[in-house]
Short mmCIF file of C-alpha atoms and ligand atoms in Angstrom, two decimals:
data_model
loop_
_atom_site.label_atom_id
_atom_site.label_comp_id
_atom_site.label_asym_id
_atom_site.label_seq_id
_atom_site.Cartn_x
_atom_site.Cartn_y
_atom_site.Cartn_z
CA MET A 1 225.93 240.43 90.30
CA GLN A 2 226.60 236.91 90.29
CA GLU A 3 224.93 234.63 88.44
CA LYS A 4 221.79 233.08 89.78
CA VAL A 5 221.64 229.92 91.96
CA PRO A 6 217.77 228.01 91.18
CA PHE A 7 216.44 225.51 93.75
CA LEU A 8 215.75 223.12 90.94
CA ASP A 9 217.03 223.34 87.21
CA LEU A 10 214.73 220.60 85.87
CA ASN A 11 216.45 221.31 81.96
CA ALA A 12 219.96 220.40 83.42
CA GLN A 13 218.61 216.83 84.26
CA HIS A 14 216.38 216.67 80.71
CA ALA A 15 218.33 218.81 77.62
CA PRO A 16 221.07 215.82 77.42
CA LEU A 17 218.44 213.08 77.74
CA ARG A 18 216.53 214.61 74.72
CA ALA A 19 217.17 212.78 71.87
CA GLU A 20 216.00 209.64 74.65
CA PHE A 21 213.17 211.18 75.75
CA ASP A 22 211.67 211.87 72.33
CA GLN A 23 212.66 208.25 71.26
CA ALA A 24 210.50 206.65 73.92
CA ILE A 25 208.13 209.26 73.58
CA GLY A 26 207.75 208.77 70.30
CA GLU A 27 207.50 204.50 70.62
CA VAL A 28 204.41 205.62 73.03
CA ILE A 29 202.60 207.36 70.12
CA ASP A 30 203.59 204.78 67.91
CA SER A 31 202.11 202.04 70.19
CA GLY A 32 199.23 204.07 70.89
CA ALA A 33 199.16 202.61 74.60
CA PHE A 34 198.54 206.09 76.42
CA ALA A 35 196.55 205.22 80.03
CA GLY A 36 198.42 202.04 81.40
CA GLY A 37 199.25 199.16 78.52
CA PRO A 38 202.43 197.67 77.89
CA ILE A 39 205.08 200.38 78.61
CA VAL A 40 203.57 200.95 81.76
CA THR A 41 203.92 197.51 83.15
CA GLN A 42 207.67 197.71 81.57
CA PHE A 43 208.02 200.69 83.90
CA GLU A 44 205.88 198.91 87.27
CA ASN A 45 208.41 195.60 86.40
CA GLU A 46 211.82 197.90 86.47
CA PHE A 47 210.57 199.84 89.67
CA ALA A 48 209.54 196.67 91.69
CA ARG A 49 212.78 195.52 90.68
CA PHE A 50 214.79 198.93 91.31
CA CYS A 51 213.35 198.57 95.09
CA GLY A 52 213.55 195.09 95.89
CA SER A 53 209.73 194.54 96.42
CA ARG A 54 207.42 191.81 94.03
CA TYR A 55 205.26 194.63 92.68
CA ALA A 56 204.51 197.68 91.72
CA ILE A 57 201.42 199.47 90.37
CA GLY A 58 201.50 202.35 88.05
CA LEU A 59 199.17 205.02 89.25
CA GLY A 60 198.64 208.66 88.43
CA SER A 61 200.10 210.96 91.59
CA GLY A 62 201.55 209.68 94.73
CA THR A 63 198.33 211.15 96.33
CA GLU A 64 196.16 208.34 94.60
CA ALA A 65 198.81 205.56 95.57
CA LEU A 66 198.35 206.45 99.31
CA TRP A 67 194.84 206.69 98.84
CA LEU A 68 194.75 203.64 97.07
CA ALA A 69 196.87 201.31 99.24
CA LEU A 70 194.80 202.52 102.11
CA LEU A 71 191.62 201.42 100.40
CA ALA A 72 192.95 198.41 99.27
CA CYS A 73 193.89 197.86 102.74
CA GLY A 74 190.39 198.67 103.59
CA ILE A 75 190.09 201.53 105.77
CA GLY A 76 187.53 203.58 105.46
CA PRO A 77 184.80 205.65 107.89
CA GLY A 78 185.56 205.18 111.65
CA ASP A 79 188.61 204.39 111.34
CA GLU A 80 191.98 206.34 112.62
CA VAL A 81 195.38 206.73 110.77
CA ILE A 82 198.21 208.06 112.37
CA THR A 83 201.31 210.32 110.54
CA VAL A 84 203.24 213.10 111.12
CA PRO A 85 202.05 216.93 110.77
CA ASN A 86 205.88 217.63 109.21
CA THR A 87 204.82 216.33 105.71
CA PHE A 88 202.77 217.43 102.47
CA MET A 89 199.31 217.59 103.25
CA ALA A 90 198.55 214.83 100.53
CA THR A 91 199.69 212.76 103.40
CA ALA A 92 196.97 213.74 105.68
CA GLU A 93 194.45 213.95 102.74
CA ALA A 94 195.11 210.53 101.25
CA ILE A 95 193.38 209.44 104.37
CA THR A 96 190.40 211.97 104.58
CA TYR A 97 189.04 210.78 101.68
CA THR A 98 188.83 206.97 102.33
CA GLY A 99 186.91 208.41 105.09
CA ALA A 100 188.66 207.68 108.12
CA LYS A 101 190.83 210.49 110.11
CA PRO A 102 194.01 211.58 110.56
CA VAL A 103 195.84 211.53 113.86
CA PHE A 104 199.30 213.29 114.67
CA VAL A 105 202.33 212.08 116.13
CA ASP A 106 205.22 214.84 116.62
CA VAL A 107 209.07 214.09 114.77
CA ASP A 108 212.03 213.39 116.17
CA GLU A 109 214.57 216.45 115.86
CA ASP A 110 217.38 215.17 114.54
CA THR A 111 216.00 212.72 111.48
CA TYR A 112 212.79 215.15 111.34
CA THR A 113 210.63 211.83 110.54
CA MET A 114 207.78 210.13 113.04
CA ALA A 115 209.15 209.64 116.65
CA PRO A 116 208.40 205.77 117.18
CA ALA A 117 208.27 206.51 120.83
CA LEU A 118 204.63 208.85 120.27
CA LEU A 119 202.43 206.03 118.63
CA GLU A 120 201.86 204.85 122.00
CA GLU A 121 200.21 208.39 123.17
CA ALA A 122 197.97 208.36 119.54
CA ARG A 123 196.36 204.97 119.55
CA THR A 124 192.95 204.74 120.02
CA SER A 125 190.46 201.28 119.46
CA SER A 126 190.10 202.62 116.26
CA THR A 127 193.32 202.82 114.74
CA LYS A 128 193.58 201.03 112.01
CA ALA A 129 196.99 202.20 109.97
CA ILE A 130 200.36 204.38 110.60
CA ILE A 131 201.87 206.54 107.45
CA PRO A 132 205.46 207.13 108.53
CA VAL A 133 207.26 209.42 106.30
CA HIS A 134 210.23 209.01 104.76
CA LEU A 135 210.52 212.95 104.80
CA PHE A 136 213.55 214.96 103.01
CA GLY A 137 214.36 212.01 101.62
CA GLN A 138 215.91 210.41 105.11
CA ALA A 139 213.68 207.63 106.02
CA ALA A 140 211.47 206.77 109.22
CA ASP A 141 213.48 204.67 112.35
CA MET A 142 211.37 201.92 110.93
CA ASP A 143 212.41 198.71 113.31
CA PRO A 144 210.10 200.44 116.05
CA ILE A 145 207.76 201.42 114.00
CA LEU A 146 207.02 198.00 112.49
CA ALA A 147 207.26 196.37 116.08
CA PHE A 148 204.21 198.65 117.39
CA ALA A 149 202.32 197.74 114.74
CA ARG A 150 202.43 194.40 114.72
CA GLU A 151 201.79 194.17 118.36
CA HIS A 152 198.23 196.40 117.47
CA ASP A 153 197.94 194.01 114.02
CA LEU A 154 198.06 197.79 112.43
CA TYR A 155 198.75 198.33 108.44
CA VAL A 156 201.71 200.31 107.76
CA ILE A 157 201.80 202.15 104.82
CA GLU A 158 205.06 203.79 103.96
CA ASP A 159 205.00 207.70 102.48
CA ALA A 160 207.98 207.22 100.22
CA ALA A 161 206.90 210.26 98.09
CA GLN A 162 210.38 211.50 98.62
CA ALA A 163 212.89 208.81 99.16
CA HIS A 164 213.42 207.08 95.71
CA GLY A 165 216.33 204.63 96.62
CA THR A 166 216.59 205.87 100.17
CA GLU A 167 217.75 203.15 102.63
CA TYR A 168 217.21 201.76 105.51
CA LYS A 169 219.17 199.29 107.61
CA GLY A 170 219.75 198.41 104.55
CA ARG A 171 216.49 197.88 102.83
CA LYS A 172 215.25 200.53 100.32
CA ALA A 173 212.69 203.28 101.13
CA GLY A 174 208.98 201.32 100.47
CA THR A 175 209.55 197.81 101.64
CA MET A 176 209.63 197.42 104.64
CA GLY A 177 205.21 198.11 105.71
CA HIS A 178 202.46 196.25 103.91
CA ALA A 179 202.47 199.07 101.22
CA GLY A 180 205.66 202.27 99.72
CA CYS A 181 203.69 204.67 97.75
CA PHE A 182 205.55 207.10 95.41
CA SER A 183 205.39 210.11 93.52
CA PHE A 184 206.99 211.10 90.24
CA TYR A 185 205.77 214.76 90.34
CA PRO A 186 208.11 217.05 88.15
CA GLY A 187 210.44 217.63 90.79
CA LYS A 188 210.25 214.47 92.91
CA ASN A 189 213.74 212.66 92.48
CA LEU A 190 212.47 210.44 90.23
CA GLY A 191 210.42 212.64 88.28
CA ALA A 192 208.01 212.01 85.20
CA PHE A 193 206.79 214.55 82.47
CA GLY A 194 203.45 215.43 84.24
CA GLU A 195 201.41 213.74 87.25
CA ALA A 196 202.48 210.06 87.84
CA GLY A 197 203.32 207.36 91.10
CA ALA A 198 202.87 204.15 92.23
CA VAL A 199 202.48 201.24 95.20
CA VAL A 200 205.36 198.79 95.85
CA THR A 201 204.20 195.35 98.13
CA ASN A 202 205.17 192.28 98.45
CA ASP A 203 201.72 191.77 99.37
CA ASN A 204 199.71 189.96 96.53
CA LYS A 205 196.33 190.78 97.67
CA LEU A 206 196.75 194.58 98.23
CA GLN A 207 198.58 194.29 94.56
CA GLU A 208 195.48 192.96 93.24
CA ALA A 209 193.70 194.94 94.85
CA ILE A 210 195.29 198.11 94.08
CA ARG A 211 194.88 197.34 90.23
CA ILE A 212 191.14 196.37 90.40
CA LEU A 213 190.64 199.79 92.22
CA ARG A 214 192.96 202.39 89.70
CA ASP A 215 190.93 200.75 86.63
CA HIS A 216 187.03 201.57 87.56
CA GLY A 217 186.67 198.39 89.29
CA GLN A 218 187.41 196.18 86.53
CA SER A 219 188.11 192.51 87.36
CA LYS A 220 187.49 192.10 83.97
CA LYS A 221 187.36 194.57 80.80
CA TYR A 222 183.46 196.32 81.90
CA HIS A 223 183.17 193.94 84.42
CA HIS A 224 182.98 196.11 88.02
CA ALA A 225 183.64 193.97 90.96
CA MET A 226 183.70 197.16 92.88
CA VAL A 227 183.22 201.36 92.57
CA GLY A 228 187.01 202.45 91.38
CA TRP A 229 188.72 205.32 90.25
CA ASN A 230 190.56 205.99 87.22
CA CYS A 231 193.68 206.53 88.49
CA ARG A 232 196.04 204.78 85.71
CA MET A 233 199.67 205.79 85.04
CA ASP A 234 199.69 207.97 81.28
CA GLY A 235 202.03 205.67 78.81
CA ILE A 236 204.18 208.90 78.20
CA GLN A 237 204.78 209.26 81.42
CA ALA A 238 205.89 205.48 82.08
CA ALA A 239 208.22 205.91 79.17
CA VAL A 240 209.79 209.34 80.25
CA LEU A 241 210.30 206.87 84.07
CA GLN A 242 211.91 204.31 82.12
CA VAL A 243 214.92 206.68 80.70
CA LYS A 244 215.32 208.44 84.00
CA LEU A 245 215.53 205.13 85.91
CA PRO A 246 218.77 203.78 85.33
CA ARG A 247 220.32 207.11 86.22
CA LEU A 248 219.02 207.38 89.55
CA ASP A 249 221.69 205.37 91.54
CA GLN A 250 223.77 208.21 90.29
CA ALA A 251 221.82 211.32 90.50
CA ASN A 252 221.01 210.08 93.93
CA GLN A 253 224.51 209.47 94.61
CA ARG A 254 225.46 213.39 93.17
CA ARG A 255 223.20 215.23 95.72
CA ARG A 256 224.58 213.29 98.70
CA ALA A 257 227.86 214.98 97.94
CA HIS A 258 226.54 218.45 97.93
CA ALA A 259 224.70 217.73 100.53
CA SER A 260 228.58 216.64 102.45
CA GLN A 261 230.10 219.63 101.03
CA TYR A 262 226.98 222.01 102.39
CA ASP A 263 227.12 219.48 105.92
CA GLU A 264 231.43 221.13 105.52
CA ALA A 265 231.01 224.78 105.09
CA PHE A 266 228.79 224.62 107.76
CA GLN A 267 230.30 222.38 110.15
CA GLY A 268 230.94 224.92 113.73
CA VAL A 269 228.09 227.43 112.34
CA GLU A 270 226.69 228.21 115.39
CA GLU A 271 223.06 229.50 113.65
CA ILE A 272 222.99 226.87 111.46
CA VAL A 273 221.34 223.30 112.04
CA SER A 274 222.29 221.11 109.10
CA PRO A 275 220.67 217.73 108.34
CA VAL A 276 221.53 215.17 109.91
CA GLU A 277 221.76 211.83 108.26
CA ALA A 278 220.69 208.41 110.52
CA ARG A 279 223.57 205.96 111.21
CA TYR A 280 220.49 203.50 110.24
CA GLY A 281 220.03 204.39 106.58
CA LYS A 282 221.01 206.10 103.49
CA HIS A 283 219.71 209.63 103.22
CA ILE A 284 219.27 210.71 99.35
CA TYR A 285 218.93 214.77 99.92
CA HIS A 286 215.73 215.03 97.87
CA LEU A 287 216.49 218.22 99.98
CA TYR A 288 218.34 220.11 101.89
CA PRO A 289 216.98 222.20 104.66
CA ILE A 290 218.99 223.51 106.97
CA ARG A 291 217.14 225.46 110.50
CA VAL A 292 217.66 228.87 110.99
CA GLN A 293 216.12 231.13 113.82
CA GLU A 294 215.18 234.25 111.94
CA ARG A 295 214.51 231.75 108.90
CA ASP A 296 212.18 235.20 107.07
CA GLU A 297 214.79 237.34 107.41
CA MET A 298 217.74 235.29 105.81
CA LEU A 299 215.47 234.25 103.30
CA ARG A 300 215.18 237.45 101.82
CA MET A 301 218.62 238.37 101.81
CA LEU A 302 219.26 234.82 100.28
CA GLU A 303 217.09 236.26 97.39
CA GLU A 304 218.04 239.11 96.89
CA GLN A 305 222.01 237.43 96.53
CA GLY A 306 219.94 235.48 93.65
CA ILE A 307 219.86 231.82 95.82
CA GLY A 308 216.90 229.86 94.89
CA CYS A 309 215.71 229.04 98.56
CA GLY A 310 212.06 227.31 99.29
CA ILE A 311 210.12 226.80 102.40
CA HIS A 312 209.71 222.73 102.96
CA TYR A 313 206.64 223.25 104.84
CA PRO A 314 205.65 227.04 106.40
CA VAL A 315 202.45 225.44 107.91
CA PRO A 316 202.35 222.32 110.12
CA VAL A 317 199.38 219.90 108.54
CA HIS A 318 197.39 220.02 111.70
CA LEU A 319 197.58 223.84 111.77
CA GLN A 320 196.05 223.76 108.15
CA GLU A 321 192.69 225.39 107.58
CA ALA A 322 191.57 222.59 105.81
CA TYR A 323 191.92 220.51 109.27
CA ARG A 324 190.52 223.46 111.40
CA ASP A 325 187.95 220.35 112.59
CA LEU A 326 190.05 218.19 114.14
CA GLY A 327 190.28 220.53 116.67
CA TYR A 328 193.97 220.88 116.99
CA GLN A 329 195.78 223.66 118.85
CA ALA A 330 198.96 225.38 118.15
CA GLY A 331 201.56 223.59 120.97
CA ALA A 332 200.26 220.51 120.39
CA PHE A 333 203.01 219.14 118.41
CA PRO A 334 206.33 221.30 118.97
CA VAL A 335 209.39 219.80 116.63
CA SER A 336 207.10 220.48 113.93
CA GLU A 337 205.83 223.87 114.51
CA THR A 338 209.47 225.25 115.87
CA LEU A 339 210.71 223.13 112.26
CA CYS A 340 208.02 225.06 110.15
CA ASP A 341 209.23 228.51 111.51
CA GLU A 342 213.19 227.84 110.74
CA PHE A 343 213.59 225.49 108.02
CA ILE A 344 214.89 226.71 104.75
CA SER A 345 215.41 224.38 101.72
CA LEU A 346 218.99 225.33 99.92
CA PRO A 347 219.46 224.38 96.00
CA MET A 348 219.22 220.90 95.46
CA PHE A 349 219.72 218.98 92.28
CA PRO A 350 222.17 216.57 90.72
CA GLU A 351 223.31 218.67 88.20
CA LEU A 352 224.41 221.51 90.87
CA THR A 353 228.45 222.19 90.45
CA GLY A 354 230.56 222.30 93.61
CA ALA A 355 230.91 225.93 92.57
CA GLN A 356 226.93 226.88 92.90
CA VAL A 357 227.40 224.75 96.01
CA GLN A 358 230.08 227.05 97.33
CA ARG A 359 228.11 230.04 96.03
CA VAL A 360 225.24 228.84 98.49
CA THR A 361 226.88 228.08 101.62
CA ASP A 362 228.92 232.04 100.94
CA ALA A 363 225.87 233.51 100.31
CA VAL A 364 224.77 232.15 103.69
CA LYS A 365 227.64 233.02 105.53
CA GLU A 366 227.46 235.95 104.39
CA CYS A 367 224.04 236.56 106.27
CA LEU A 368 225.11 235.63 109.27
CA SER A 369 228.22 237.99 109.19
CA VAL A 370 225.77 241.55 108.40
CA GLY A 371 223.10 240.79 110.43
CA MET A 372 223.89 240.83 113.84
CA THR A 373 220.07 239.40 114.53
CA PHE A 374 221.15 236.39 113.64
CA LYS A 375 220.40 233.37 117.10
CA ARG A 376 222.18 230.65 117.87
CA ALA A 377 220.52 227.37 117.17
CA GLU A 378 218.23 225.36 120.03
CA ARG A 379 217.32 222.13 121.20
CA ILE A 380 213.70 222.36 120.77
C1 PLP B 1 204.80 214.68 96.85
C2 PLP B 1 204.38 214.20 97.87
C3 PLP B 1 203.09 213.52 98.02
C4 PLP B 1 201.80 213.40 97.11
O1 PLP B 1 202.79 213.11 95.52
P1 PLP B 1 202.07 213.85 94.37
O2 PLP B 1 202.42 212.67 93.48
O3 PLP B 1 202.39 215.40 93.96
O4 PLP B 1 200.66 213.50 94.21
C5 PLP B 1 202.43 212.97 98.95
N1 PLP B 1 203.51 212.75 100.23
C6 PLP B 1 204.23 213.84 99.75
C7 PLP B 1 205.51 213.60 101.27
C8 PLP B 1 205.23 214.52 99.28
O5 PLP B 1 205.99 214.87 99.51
#
């Protein structure tokens, strides 16, 4: 049997940098600055510069970034926040933690991100904010979303957890709304050695509020202006991220090259819909999901051939058991629901080789040639 192609290989990224990680982590141990502190501040400055935003606030996870950004905007019980059902659960969870209610709008069939034309239908007098999700590394169509928010006086909080370096009309993901939320979960395009996240913003009041909220509501040591939480970033995570950040652009570039190779191989294959890079931006391919109608069969066949795959995500958020009380029925968001039935994420990480990508595309085509059951892809 041919060598397996893993879905993700973090070791391939980390092994060549091992000496630098050891050095950086050693410095944290020597400094004793483990929870927040000067190394986190350094990383915050570097990440803000990378994004082109005034401030970055290092936190314990991307989920905390979303949660604290919402709290800092004053979102709470009685409020509604509009987002998409085609996302990771954390986007909606963060809304729920504040006491506000998540309200969903469907996504665009080509970009897999928020369909701005549907916002008006979802808006009520309780709507306070919108969370567009830059899913899979592609930016949502921000201009109409920002215009809608301005018109109705709503906050825009970007979920950029899969979009470190993504661009929209030359602007970086995370910098267009009031706040942008990043995750540095190990598998993300910029990943720590554990949990970490950040908010970026140009708004001085928001950054101040988030800094206070992440540190037990302390305005100065042991003086608590409000009830906060413990959401500080670890020094060790900041040190690891500092080693990786200067290599992020090049790593994203490699992902784009792999995506081109996939695109080319699948061109003209009628059973497959490949991801589309919107003309308005730069996709950084956190994931490369194709759509096929007999997804589960394809997944099983690819696994048999040693190709590591994922499903992002098998159940849309509005149909999750946890959100049964919101009262959404199957059929409410046809695009998101169809995508959840049809997506397969193929191996995607910077250190893949051209030969590995070819192994994957050959395997996919072989699935199509042996099973006569694969249907032609259709518009939803
Ligand atoms: C990963 C992710 C999050 C949550 O980030 P964590 O760091 O895992 O808490 C939120 N939204 C999206 C779209 C994500 O992919």
